[in-house]
Amino acid sequence: MNERKQEKYDKAYLRMAKEWGKLSYCKRKQVGAIIVKDRMIISDGYNGTPTGFENFCEDEEGYTKWYVLHAEANAILKVASSTQSCEGATLYITLSPCRECSKLIHQAGIKRVVYQTAYKDDSGLRFLERAGVETYHLPILEEMV
Ligand SMILES: [Zn+2]
């Protein structure tokens, strides 16, 4: 695929990830993720509490509960419970991954991460680069999404 065409697809998938993030019940931060393999969407996710728990992500003080799963973790786990695998896949995410999720991304076999907004702590991104996972910052404009 040529570069311009790749960028066109990257933007479209990232817009979908953004749309997915809107489904999150979390108030502080809404993050969406899409996993694409061989030009097919194999998974999606947004940040939220585990299955069977109340939807509210924040406690009474407004802090995010520790057991809230991040969007990319949810998307990776969805693949884990299917017959698919993340090997060689691309992750599209609205916020660059944290350290914890970066480990999952690499270990799941994801080879490329396209993100919209850079998270203040870049240790996740630095870890991914070290692990040989390609990271790509694609700041799509608000009015486009
Ligand atoms: Zn995370």
Coordinates of C-alpha atoms and ligand atoms in Angstrom, one line a residue:
M1 CA 0.0 0.0 0.0
N2 CA 1.4 3.5 -0.8
E3 CA 1.9 6.0 1.9
R4 CA -1.0 8.3 1.0
K5 CA -3.4 5.4 0.9
Q6 CA -2.1 4.1 4.2
E7 CA -2.6 7.6 5.8
K8 CA -6.1 7.7 4.5
Y9 CA -6.9 4.3 6.1
D10 CA -5.1 5.3 9.3
K11 CA -7.2 8.4 9.6
A12 CA -10.4 6.4 9.0
Y13 CA -9.6 3.8 11.6
L14 CA -8.5 6.4 14.1
R15 CA -11.8 8.2 13.6
M16 CA -13.6 4.9 14.4
A17 CA -11.5 4.5 17.5
K18 CA -12.6 8.1 18.5
E19 CA -16.2 7.1 17.9
W20 CA -15.8 4.0 20.0
G21 CA -14.4 6.1 22.9
K22 CA -17.7 7.9 23.1
L23 CA -19.3 4.7 24.2
S24 CA -17.2 4.8 27.4
Y25 CA -19.1 5.4 30.7
C26 CA -16.0 7.1 32.1
K27 CA -16.3 10.8 32.8
R28 CA -12.7 11.8 33.2
K29 CA -11.3 10.3 30.1
Q30 CA -12.9 8.5 27.2
V31 CA -10.5 6.4 25.2
G32 CA -11.4 4.2 22.2
A33 CA -9.3 1.5 20.4
I34 CA -9.6 -0.5 17.2
I35 CA -7.4 -3.4 16.3
V36 CA -6.9 -4.0 12.6
K37 CA -5.2 -7.1 11.0
D38 CA -4.8 -7.8 7.3
R39 CA -7.1 -4.7 6.6
M40 CA -9.8 -6.2 8.8
I41 CA -11.1 -4.9 12.1
I42 CA -10.7 -7.8 14.5
S43 CA -11.4 -6.0 17.8
D44 CA -12.6 -2.8 19.5
G45 CA -12.6 -1.4 23.0
Y46 CA -13.1 1.5 25.2
N47 CA -12.1 2.2 28.8
G48 CA -14.4 0.8 31.4
T49 CA -15.1 -1.5 34.3
P50 CA -14.9 -5.3 33.9
T51 CA -17.9 -7.4 32.9
G52 CA -20.4 -7.7 35.7
F53 CA -19.4 -4.5 37.5
E54 CA -21.2 -1.2 37.8
N55 CA -20.6 1.0 34.8
F56 CA -19.3 4.0 36.8
C57 CA -15.6 4.4 36.3
E58 CA -15.0 7.0 39.0
D59 CA -15.5 6.8 42.8
E60 CA -17.3 9.4 45.0
E61 CA -14.2 11.6 45.0
G62 CA -14.0 11.5 41.2
Y63 CA -11.0 9.3 41.0
T64 CA -10.8 6.6 38.4
K65 CA -11.3 3.1 40.1
W66 CA -8.2 1.0 39.9
Y67 CA -10.0 -1.9 38.3
V68 CA -11.1 0.1 35.2
L69 CA -9.6 -1.5 32.1
H70 CA -8.0 0.7 29.5
A71 CA -9.4 0.7 26.0
E72 CA -6.5 -1.1 24.4
A73 CA -6.5 -3.8 27.2
N74 CA -10.2 -4.4 26.6
A75 CA -9.6 -4.7 22.8
I76 CA -6.6 -7.1 23.3
L77 CA -8.6 -9.2 25.7
K78 CA -11.5 -9.4 23.3
V79 CA -9.1 -10.9 20.8
A80 CA -7.8 -13.3 23.4
S81 CA -11.2 -14.7 24.0
S82 CA -11.8 -15.2 20.3
T83 CA -10.1 -17.5 17.7
Q84 CA -8.1 -14.5 16.3
S85 CA -4.7 -13.3 17.3
C86 CA -3.1 -9.8 17.4
E87 CA 0.1 -11.1 15.8
G88 CA 1.2 -8.5 13.3
A89 CA -1.8 -6.3 13.9
T90 CA -2.1 -2.5 14.1
L91 CA -3.7 -0.8 17.1
Y92 CA -5.5 2.5 16.6
I93 CA -6.0 4.4 19.8
T94 CA -7.1 7.9 20.7
L95 CA -4.6 8.3 23.6
S96 CA -1.1 6.9 23.6
P97 CA -0.8 3.8 25.7
C98 CA 0.3 3.8 29.4
R99 CA 3.2 1.6 30.6
E100 CA 1.0 -1.3 31.7
C101 CA -0.9 -1.5 28.4
S102 CA 2.3 -1.1 26.4
K103 CA 3.5 -4.4 27.8
L104 CA 0.3 -6.1 26.7
I105 CA 0.5 -4.5 23.2
H106 CA 4.0 -5.9 22.7
Q107 CA 3.3 -9.2 24.2
A108 CA 0.1 -9.7 22.2
G109 CA 2.2 -9.4 19.0
I110 CA 0.9 -6.0 17.8
K111 CA 3.4 -4.4 15.5
R112 CA 2.2 -0.9 15.0
V113 CA 0.4 1.7 17.1
V114 CA -1.3 4.7 15.7
Y115 CA -2.5 7.2 18.2
Q116 CA -4.2 10.6 18.2
T117 CA -3.2 12.3 21.4
A118 CA 0.1 11.9 23.3
Y119 CA -0.3 10.9 27.0
K120 CA 1.7 13.1 29.3
D121 CA 3.8 10.1 30.4
D122 CA 5.6 8.8 27.4
S123 CA 7.3 5.8 29.0
G124 CA 4.7 3.5 27.3
L125 CA 5.7 4.8 23.9
R126 CA 9.4 4.6 24.7
F127 CA 8.9 1.0 25.8
L128 CA 7.1 0.2 22.6
E129 CA 9.9 1.7 20.4
R130 CA 12.4 -0.3 22.4
A131 CA 10.4 -3.4 21.8
G132 CA 10.4 -2.8 18.0
V133 CA 6.7 -1.8 17.8
E134 CA 6.2 1.1 15.3
T135 CA 4.5 4.1 16.9
Y136 CA 2.8 6.8 14.8
H137 CA 1.4 10.0 16.1
L138 CA -1.6 11.1 13.9
P139 CA -3.2 14.2 15.3
I140 CA -6.5 14.2 13.5
L141 CA -8.5 17.5 13.8
E142 CA -11.5 17.7 16.0
E143 CA -13.8 18.9 13.2
M144 CA -12.9 15.8 11.2
V145 CA -14.1 13.4 13.8
Ligands
ZN1 ZN -3.3 1.7 29.8

